[in-house]
Amino acid sequence: MLGLALELALAPLLLGVITRTKSWVSGRSGPPLLQLYFDLQKLLRKGAVYSRTTTWIFRAGPIISLASVLTASLVLPLGASSSPMSFSGDVIVFAYLLALGRFFTMAAALDTGSSFEGMGASREAAFSALTEPALFLGLAILCVSARSVTFADVWRSLPWSTWGAAHPAYLAVAAALFAVLLAENARIPVDDPATHLELTMIHEVMVLDHSGPDLALILYAGAVKFFVIGALLVHVLLPVPAQGGLPGALVMVTGELALAILVGITESVMARLRLIRVPQFLIGATAIAALGLAVLLYRGQP
């Protein structure tokens, strides 16, 4: 439960770290690290405005989006501590819970009847269809190594002592999951959360009509989603202590902060890809994960 508490408290901080890293690289002072906390507090005190053309789907979208990502975090052991919900097949449930939140975000955008938001939803659907194979193949590598589809068994099977040369498949997992992290969280080079240019907007255009507490739920769900997918990557890259507890939590927090800095640097040195180039980026991530799985099956189990 310590990992879950840290996730709920620190998730917005990671987005602040990304913004401050980008500001530092570009020589600007930038907004405060806690800016997202201030924004959430302000939005929760406001009222929501609903169009008469929308239905219950529009109101349910932010709630289900946050609930799905929080439920996904319950099946993911954080910091090597046991997860609140662990069962055979929780790896697959984790992926589909992320998809459920994305589906209702798109459905809420379509429910507005706006062609502009429909454009963003169609782009999100197309790119998510290309992102999911990379996620599933990356998870497949971890599950094949562990001979299990349970996160607890997967974490126990990670071979820290022979990680690099002996298991190049894990390098493929890390590369694929980093691409999935950028795509699922609407980060550069797939998307730009700061842009409001009509021709390039994807995620931001889908939530334009949300306001007040609904927008706060969407922003917080996005921060938690970054933390959850980042936790997958941290577990693959760092030797989290098997006993969990405070040492595991410290490794997890350190890894998440380092990952946020890495994303900030990536966004500082890369431009947003043209929309026609985004599929190539995502297919490349899938190809890397498929190659890693092929190497693992060829070389045998760890």
mmCIF file of C-alpha atoms in Angstrom:
data_model
loop_
_atom_site.group_PDB
_atom_site.id
_atom_site.type_symbol
_atom_site.label_atom_id
_atom_site.label_comp_id
_atom_site.label_asym_id
_atom_site.label_seq_id
_atom_site.Cartn_x
_atom_site.Cartn_y
_atom_site.Cartn_z
ATOM 1 C CA MET A 1 0.000 0.000 0.000
ATOM 2 C CA LEU A 2 3.033 2.299 0.415
ATOM 3 C CA GLY A 3 3.636 2.234 -3.331
ATOM 4 C CA LEU A 4 -0.011 3.050 -4.013
ATOM 5 C CA ALA A 5 0.056 5.975 -1.557
ATOM 6 C CA LEU A 6 3.192 7.351 -3.220
ATOM 7 C CA GLU A 7 1.559 7.007 -6.612
ATOM 8 C CA LEU A 8 -1.532 8.971 -5.593
ATOM 9 C CA ALA A 9 0.540 11.706 -3.957
ATOM 10 C CA LEU A 10 3.481 12.024 -6.348
ATOM 11 C CA ALA A 11 1.884 11.426 -9.751
ATOM 12 C CA PRO A 12 1.226 15.152 -10.493
ATOM 13 C CA LEU A 13 4.772 15.993 -9.397
ATOM 14 C CA LEU A 14 6.241 13.963 -12.268
ATOM 15 C CA LEU A 15 4.547 16.159 -14.873
ATOM 16 C CA GLY A 16 5.949 19.187 -13.042
ATOM 17 C CA VAL A 17 9.429 17.665 -13.238
ATOM 18 C CA ILE A 18 9.017 17.213 -17.001
ATOM 19 C CA THR A 19 7.979 20.837 -17.432
ATOM 20 C CA ARG A 20 10.813 22.162 -15.254
ATOM 21 C CA THR A 21 13.344 20.010 -17.108
ATOM 22 C CA LYS A 22 12.185 21.434 -20.427
ATOM 23 C CA SER A 23 12.373 24.943 -18.963
ATOM 24 C CA TRP A 24 15.893 24.312 -17.620
ATOM 25 C CA VAL A 25 17.143 22.983 -20.947
ATOM 26 C CA SER A 26 15.720 25.987 -22.803
ATOM 27 C CA GLY A 27 17.090 28.479 -20.250
ATOM 28 C CA ARG A 28 13.751 29.552 -18.799
ATOM 29 C CA SER A 29 12.614 29.587 -15.150
ATOM 30 C CA GLY A 30 9.344 27.821 -15.981
ATOM 31 C CA PRO A 31 6.265 27.212 -13.814
ATOM 32 C CA PRO A 32 6.532 25.849 -10.245
ATOM 33 C CA LEU A 33 7.089 22.118 -9.734
ATOM 34 C CA LEU A 34 3.722 21.923 -7.974
ATOM 35 C CA GLN A 35 1.810 23.788 -10.702
ATOM 36 C CA LEU A 36 -0.437 20.794 -11.483
ATOM 37 C CA TYR A 37 -1.417 20.514 -7.798
ATOM 38 C CA PHE A 38 -2.442 24.201 -7.894
ATOM 39 C CA ASP A 39 -4.401 23.648 -11.124
ATOM 40 C CA LEU A 40 -6.230 20.631 -9.681
ATOM 41 C CA GLN A 41 -7.141 22.559 -6.538
ATOM 42 C CA LYS A 42 -8.463 25.471 -8.610
ATOM 43 C CA LEU A 43 -10.478 23.265 -10.961
ATOM 44 C CA LEU A 44 -12.074 21.273 -8.127
ATOM 45 C CA ARG A 45 -13.476 24.526 -6.682
ATOM 46 C CA LYS A 46 -15.110 25.480 -9.967
ATOM 47 C CA GLY A 47 -18.382 24.289 -11.462
ATOM 48 C CA ALA A 48 -18.714 22.169 -14.595
ATOM 49 C CA VAL A 49 -20.514 23.363 -17.729
ATOM 50 C CA TYR A 50 -22.381 20.816 -19.864
ATOM 51 C CA SER A 51 -23.773 21.268 -23.337
ATOM 52 C CA ARG A 52 -27.415 20.285 -23.875
ATOM 53 C CA THR A 53 -26.292 18.047 -26.719
ATOM 54 C CA THR A 54 -24.235 15.768 -24.462
ATOM 55 C CA THR A 55 -25.483 12.673 -22.635
ATOM 56 C CA TRP A 56 -24.353 10.684 -19.593
ATOM 57 C CA ILE A 57 -21.392 9.389 -21.589
ATOM 58 C CA PHE A 58 -19.787 12.822 -21.562
ATOM 59 C CA ARG A 59 -20.093 13.043 -17.760
ATOM 60 C CA ALA A 60 -18.984 9.453 -17.211
ATOM 61 C CA GLY A 61 -15.902 9.733 -19.408
ATOM 62 C CA PRO A 62 -13.582 11.495 -16.895
ATOM 63 C CA ILE A 63 -14.823 9.355 -13.986
ATOM 64 C CA ILE A 64 -14.299 6.030 -15.778
ATOM 65 C CA SER A 65 -10.966 7.221 -17.169
ATOM 66 C CA LEU A 66 -9.656 7.901 -13.650
ATOM 67 C CA ALA A 67 -11.292 4.791 -12.151
ATOM 68 C CA SER A 68 -9.787 2.509 -14.798
ATOM 69 C CA VAL A 69 -6.242 3.779 -14.363
ATOM 70 C CA LEU A 70 -6.546 3.602 -10.557
ATOM 71 C CA THR A 71 -7.815 0.016 -10.832
ATOM 72 C CA ALA A 72 -4.916 -0.800 -13.157
ATOM 73 C CA SER A 73 -2.536 0.497 -10.494
ATOM 74 C CA LEU A 74 -4.114 -1.901 -7.970
ATOM 75 C CA VAL A 75 -2.952 -4.947 -9.953
ATOM 76 C CA LEU A 76 0.581 -3.596 -10.456
ATOM 77 C CA PRO A 77 3.024 -4.259 -7.580
ATOM 78 C CA LEU A 78 4.838 -0.974 -6.932
ATOM 79 C CA GLY A 79 8.284 -1.023 -5.395
ATOM 80 C CA ALA A 80 8.285 -4.845 -5.228
ATOM 81 C CA SER A 81 5.594 -4.742 -2.555
ATOM 82 C CA SER A 82 2.560 -6.963 -3.097
ATOM 83 C CA SER A 83 -0.285 -5.433 -5.052
ATOM 84 C CA PRO A 84 -3.759 -5.015 -3.498
ATOM 85 C CA MET A 85 -5.190 -7.219 -6.294
ATOM 86 C CA SER A 86 -3.100 -10.098 -7.626
ATOM 87 C CA PHE A 87 -4.432 -13.000 -9.649
ATOM 88 C CA SER A 88 -3.533 -15.124 -12.637
ATOM 89 C CA GLY A 89 -3.920 -13.020 -15.747
ATOM 90 C CA ASP A 90 -3.584 -9.632 -14.055
ATOM 91 C CA VAL A 91 -1.067 -8.609 -16.745
ATOM 92 C CA ILE A 92 -3.779 -8.864 -19.388
ATOM 93 C CA VAL A 93 -6.346 -7.127 -17.184
ATOM 94 C CA PHE A 94 -3.866 -4.284 -16.665
ATOM 95 C CA ALA A 95 -3.589 -3.644 -20.402
ATOM 96 C CA TYR A 96 -7.338 -3.767 -20.944
ATOM 97 C CA LEU A 97 -8.026 -1.406 -18.035
ATOM 98 C CA LEU A 98 -5.812 1.185 -19.706
ATOM 99 C CA ALA A 99 -7.734 0.587 -22.940
ATOM 100 C CA LEU A 100 -11.059 1.001 -21.106
ATOM 101 C CA GLY A 101 -10.121 4.475 -19.881
ATOM 102 C CA ARG A 102 -8.988 5.490 -23.344
ATOM 103 C CA PHE A 103 -12.218 4.169 -24.881
ATOM 104 C CA PHE A 104 -14.441 6.272 -22.619
ATOM 105 C CA THR A 105 -12.292 9.361 -23.199
ATOM 106 C CA MET A 106 -12.867 8.930 -26.931
ATOM 107 C CA ALA A 107 -16.572 8.176 -26.405
ATOM 108 C CA ALA A 108 -16.979 11.364 -24.342
ATOM 109 C CA ALA A 109 -15.308 13.353 -27.117
ATOM 110 C CA LEU A 110 -17.628 11.849 -29.741
ATOM 111 C CA ASP A 111 -20.637 12.478 -27.492
ATOM 112 C CA THR A 112 -20.185 16.243 -27.871
ATOM 113 C CA GLY A 113 -21.122 15.968 -31.531
ATOM 114 C CA SER A 114 -18.205 18.224 -32.440
ATOM 115 C CA SER A 115 -16.353 17.309 -35.617
ATOM 116 C CA PHE A 116 -13.228 18.849 -34.083
ATOM 117 C CA GLU A 117 -13.292 16.499 -31.090
ATOM 118 C CA GLY A 118 -14.291 13.635 -33.350
ATOM 119 C CA MET A 119 -11.117 14.285 -35.340
ATOM 120 C CA GLY A 120 -9.049 13.940 -32.172
ATOM 121 C CA ALA A 121 -10.898 10.761 -31.164
ATOM 122 C CA SER A 122 -10.266 9.178 -34.566
ATOM 123 C CA ARG A 123 -6.566 9.993 -34.329
ATOM 124 C CA GLU A 124 -6.428 8.599 -30.801
ATOM 125 C CA ALA A 125 -8.132 5.367 -31.930
ATOM 126 C CA ALA A 126 -5.757 4.924 -34.861
ATOM 127 C CA PHE A 127 -2.586 5.536 -32.859
ATOM 128 C CA SER A 128 -3.718 3.461 -29.870
ATOM 129 C CA ALA A 129 -4.307 0.513 -32.240
ATOM 130 C CA LEU A 130 -0.636 0.799 -33.184
ATOM 131 C CA THR A 131 0.526 1.261 -29.589
ATOM 132 C CA GLU A 132 -1.189 -1.774 -28.077
ATOM 133 C CA PRO A 133 0.872 -4.374 -30.025
ATOM 134 C CA ALA A 134 4.082 -2.860 -28.635
ATOM 135 C CA LEU A 135 2.637 -2.972 -25.096
ATOM 136 C CA PHE A 136 1.391 -6.546 -25.410
ATOM 137 C CA LEU A 137 4.632 -7.817 -26.988
ATOM 138 C CA GLY A 138 6.659 -6.120 -24.245
ATOM 139 C CA LEU A 139 4.473 -7.728 -21.590
ATOM 140 C CA ALA A 140 4.723 -11.043 -23.458
ATOM 141 C CA ILE A 141 8.531 -10.999 -23.136
ATOM 142 C CA LEU A 142 8.227 -10.506 -19.382
ATOM 143 C CA CYS A 143 5.560 -13.210 -19.073
ATOM 144 C CA VAL A 144 7.463 -15.755 -21.181
ATOM 145 C CA SER A 145 10.526 -15.248 -18.999
ATOM 146 C CA ALA A 146 8.464 -15.715 -15.845
ATOM 147 C CA ARG A 147 6.292 -18.512 -17.299
ATOM 148 C CA SER A 148 3.385 -16.697 -15.715
ATOM 149 C CA VAL A 149 0.885 -13.953 -16.506
ATOM 150 C CA THR A 150 0.977 -12.512 -13.000
ATOM 151 C CA PHE A 151 2.925 -9.349 -12.200
ATOM 152 C CA ALA A 152 4.192 -10.749 -8.891
ATOM 153 C CA ASP A 153 5.823 -13.718 -10.696
ATOM 154 C CA VAL A 154 7.145 -11.434 -13.435
ATOM 155 C CA TRP A 155 8.916 -9.160 -10.935
ATOM 156 C CA ARG A 156 10.434 -12.145 -9.131
ATOM 157 C CA SER A 157 11.831 -13.550 -12.397
ATOM 158 C CA LEU A 158 13.696 -10.422 -13.520
ATOM 159 C CA PRO A 159 17.391 -11.437 -13.716
ATOM 160 C CA TRP A 160 19.182 -8.381 -12.295
ATOM 161 C CA SER A 161 22.607 -10.042 -12.048
ATOM 162 C CA THR A 162 22.740 -10.858 -15.769
ATOM 163 C CA TRP A 163 20.442 -8.176 -17.080
ATOM 164 C CA GLY A 164 22.369 -6.662 -19.989
ATOM 165 C CA ALA A 165 24.379 -9.036 -22.138
ATOM 166 C CA ALA A 166 22.594 -12.207 -21.114
ATOM 167 C CA HIS A 167 19.108 -10.885 -21.767
ATOM 168 C CA PRO A 168 18.982 -8.387 -24.649
ATOM 169 C CA ALA A 169 15.250 -9.048 -24.820
ATOM 170 C CA TYR A 170 14.842 -6.797 -21.781
ATOM 171 C CA LEU A 171 16.527 -3.969 -23.670
ATOM 172 C CA ALA A 172 13.802 -4.398 -26.293
ATOM 173 C CA VAL A 173 11.153 -4.343 -23.560
ATOM 174 C CA ALA A 174 12.570 -1.104 -22.165
ATOM 175 C CA ALA A 175 12.664 0.559 -25.595
ATOM 176 C CA ALA A 176 9.125 -0.551 -26.443
ATOM 177 C CA LEU A 177 7.706 0.502 -23.076
ATOM 178 C CA PHE A 178 9.356 3.920 -23.344
ATOM 179 C CA ALA A 179 7.666 4.445 -26.718
ATOM 180 C CA VAL A 180 4.364 3.257 -25.207
ATOM 181 C CA LEU A 181 4.855 5.683 -22.306
ATOM 182 C CA LEU A 182 5.255 8.607 -24.713
ATOM 183 C CA ALA A 183 2.296 7.581 -26.871
ATOM 184 C CA GLU A 184 -0.140 6.716 -24.065
ATOM 185 C CA ASN A 185 0.563 9.980 -22.250
ATOM 186 C CA ALA A 186 0.381 12.237 -25.308
ATOM 187 C CA ARG A 187 4.029 13.281 -25.084
ATOM 188 C CA ILE A 188 6.456 14.406 -27.788
ATOM 189 C CA PRO A 189 7.201 13.037 -30.406
ATOM 190 C CA VAL A 190 3.728 11.429 -30.695
ATOM 191 C CA ASP A 191 1.678 14.326 -29.329
ATOM 192 C CA ASP A 192 2.277 17.654 -27.630
ATOM 193 C CA PRO A 193 0.216 18.370 -24.483
ATOM 194 C CA ALA A 194 1.030 22.086 -24.772
ATOM 195 C CA THR A 195 -0.123 22.602 -28.329
ATOM 196 C CA HIS A 196 -3.436 24.058 -29.423
ATOM 197 C CA LEU A 197 -2.736 23.942 -33.121
ATOM 198 C CA GLU A 198 -5.786 22.488 -34.792
ATOM 199 C CA LEU A 199 -3.925 20.413 -37.338
ATOM 200 C CA THR A 200 -1.785 18.544 -34.787
ATOM 201 C CA MET A 201 -3.925 18.178 -31.651
ATOM 202 C CA ILE A 202 -4.830 14.658 -30.511
ATOM 203 C CA HIS A 203 -5.472 14.232 -26.793
ATOM 204 C CA GLU A 204 -6.001 17.908 -25.963
ATOM 205 C CA VAL A 205 -8.715 18.302 -28.582
ATOM 206 C CA MET A 206 -10.718 15.441 -27.032
ATOM 207 C CA VAL A 207 -10.992 17.184 -23.658
ATOM 208 C CA LEU A 208 -11.620 20.746 -24.814
ATOM 209 C CA ASP A 209 -15.268 20.713 -23.691
ATOM 210 C CA HIS A 210 -14.531 19.411 -20.189
ATOM 211 C CA SER A 211 -14.316 21.937 -17.393
ATOM 212 C CA GLY A 212 -14.110 22.266 -13.618
ATOM 213 C CA PRO A 213 -13.946 18.979 -11.650
ATOM 214 C CA ASP A 214 -14.266 16.903 -14.826
ATOM 215 C CA LEU A 215 -11.121 18.472 -16.262
ATOM 216 C CA ALA A 216 -9.396 17.951 -12.908
ATOM 217 C CA LEU A 217 -10.217 14.234 -13.077
ATOM 218 C CA ILE A 218 -8.808 14.044 -16.604
ATOM 219 C CA LEU A 219 -5.579 15.827 -15.649
ATOM 220 C CA TYR A 220 -5.110 13.683 -12.540
ATOM 221 C CA ALA A 221 -5.872 10.485 -14.478
ATOM 222 C CA GLY A 222 -3.202 11.471 -16.991
ATOM 223 C CA ALA A 223 -0.651 11.980 -14.210
ATOM 224 C CA VAL A 224 -1.489 8.625 -12.604
ATOM 225 C CA LYS A 225 -1.278 6.922 -15.997
ATOM 226 C CA PHE A 226 2.213 8.316 -16.496
ATOM 227 C CA PHE A 227 3.219 7.013 -13.044
ATOM 228 C CA VAL A 228 1.725 3.549 -13.669
ATOM 229 C CA ILE A 229 3.312 2.960 -17.085
ATOM 230 C CA GLY A 230 6.518 4.503 -15.782
ATOM 231 C CA ALA A 231 6.470 1.975 -12.916
ATOM 232 C CA LEU A 232 6.531 -0.834 -15.492
ATOM 233 C CA LEU A 233 9.637 0.675 -17.060
ATOM 234 C CA VAL A 234 11.322 1.298 -13.706
ATOM 235 C CA HIS A 235 10.807 -2.336 -12.684
ATOM 236 C CA VAL A 236 12.396 -3.532 -15.929
ATOM 237 C CA LEU A 237 15.394 -1.180 -15.695
ATOM 238 C CA LEU A 238 16.176 -0.965 -11.974
ATOM 239 C CA PRO A 239 16.864 -3.699 -9.395
ATOM 240 C CA VAL A 240 13.994 -2.985 -7.023
ATOM 241 C CA PRO A 241 14.678 -4.713 -3.650
ATOM 242 C CA ALA A 242 12.689 -7.935 -3.408
ATOM 243 C CA GLN A 243 11.630 -7.214 0.170
ATOM 244 C CA GLY A 244 9.768 -4.090 -0.974
ATOM 245 C CA GLY A 245 8.890 -1.691 1.827
ATOM 246 C CA LEU A 246 10.794 1.581 2.184
ATOM 247 C CA PRO A 247 13.865 0.517 0.114
ATOM 248 C CA GLY A 248 11.620 -0.568 -2.734
ATOM 249 C CA ALA A 249 9.625 2.662 -2.509
ATOM 250 C CA LEU A 250 12.813 4.757 -2.628
ATOM 251 C CA VAL A 251 14.022 2.935 -5.736
ATOM 252 C CA MET A 252 10.598 3.370 -7.313
ATOM 253 C CA VAL A 253 10.420 7.117 -6.597
ATOM 254 C CA THR A 254 14.014 7.663 -7.752
ATOM 255 C CA GLY A 255 13.337 5.760 -10.950
ATOM 256 C CA GLU A 256 10.125 7.673 -11.644
ATOM 257 C CA LEU A 257 11.850 11.048 -11.134
ATOM 258 C CA ALA A 258 14.729 9.989 -13.405
ATOM 259 C CA LEU A 259 12.214 8.840 -16.008
ATOM 260 C CA ALA A 260 10.409 12.201 -15.841
ATOM 261 C CA ILE A 261 13.737 14.002 -16.372
ATOM 262 C CA LEU A 262 14.494 11.710 -19.324
ATOM 263 C CA VAL A 263 11.113 12.504 -20.890
ATOM 264 C CA GLY A 264 11.738 16.222 -20.341
ATOM 265 C CA ILE A 265 15.131 15.990 -22.062
ATOM 266 C CA THR A 266 13.615 13.940 -24.892
ATOM 267 C CA GLU A 267 10.948 16.577 -25.454
ATOM 268 C CA SER A 268 13.609 19.299 -25.386
ATOM 269 C CA VAL A 269 15.779 17.774 -28.089
ATOM 270 C CA MET A 270 13.055 16.319 -30.318
ATOM 271 C CA ALA A 271 10.327 17.924 -32.365
ATOM 272 C CA ARG A 272 6.833 16.575 -32.619
ATOM 273 C CA LEU A 273 6.554 14.139 -35.494
ATOM 274 C CA ARG A 274 4.291 14.855 -38.420
ATOM 275 C CA LEU A 275 1.076 12.859 -38.103
ATOM 276 C CA ILE A 276 1.984 10.650 -41.039
ATOM 277 C CA ARG A 277 5.269 9.769 -39.281
ATOM 278 C CA VAL A 278 3.678 8.756 -35.958
ATOM 279 C CA PRO A 279 2.568 5.297 -37.241
ATOM 280 C CA GLN A 280 6.139 4.616 -38.325
ATOM 281 C CA PHE A 281 7.380 5.450 -34.823
ATOM 282 C CA LEU A 282 4.822 3.147 -33.177
ATOM 283 C CA ILE A 283 5.345 0.315 -35.660
ATOM 284 C CA GLY A 284 9.070 0.633 -34.999
ATOM 285 C CA ALA A 285 8.423 0.155 -31.276
ATOM 286 C CA THR A 286 6.327 -2.934 -32.067
ATOM 287 C CA ALA A 287 9.076 -4.309 -34.305
ATOM 288 C CA ILE A 288 11.661 -3.851 -31.531
ATOM 289 C CA ALA A 289 9.427 -5.692 -29.061
ATOM 290 C CA ALA A 290 8.777 -8.498 -31.581
ATOM 291 C CA LEU A 291 12.510 -8.823 -32.197
ATOM 292 C CA GLY A 292 13.123 -9.021 -28.448
ATOM 293 C CA LEU A 293 10.514 -11.762 -28.104
ATOM 294 C CA ALA A 294 12.074 -13.687 -31.007
ATOM 295 C CA VAL A 295 15.524 -13.412 -29.405
ATOM 296 C CA LEU A 296 14.162 -14.632 -26.093
ATOM 297 C CA LEU A 297 12.441 -17.634 -27.669
ATOM 298 C CA TYR A 298 15.539 -18.447 -29.744
ATOM 299 C CA ARG A 299 17.968 -18.236 -26.816
ATOM 300 C CA GLY A 300 15.654 -20.021 -24.446
ATOM 301 C CA GLN A 301 14.386 -19.113 -20.999
ATOM 302 C CA PRO A 302 16.579 -17.084 -18.615
#
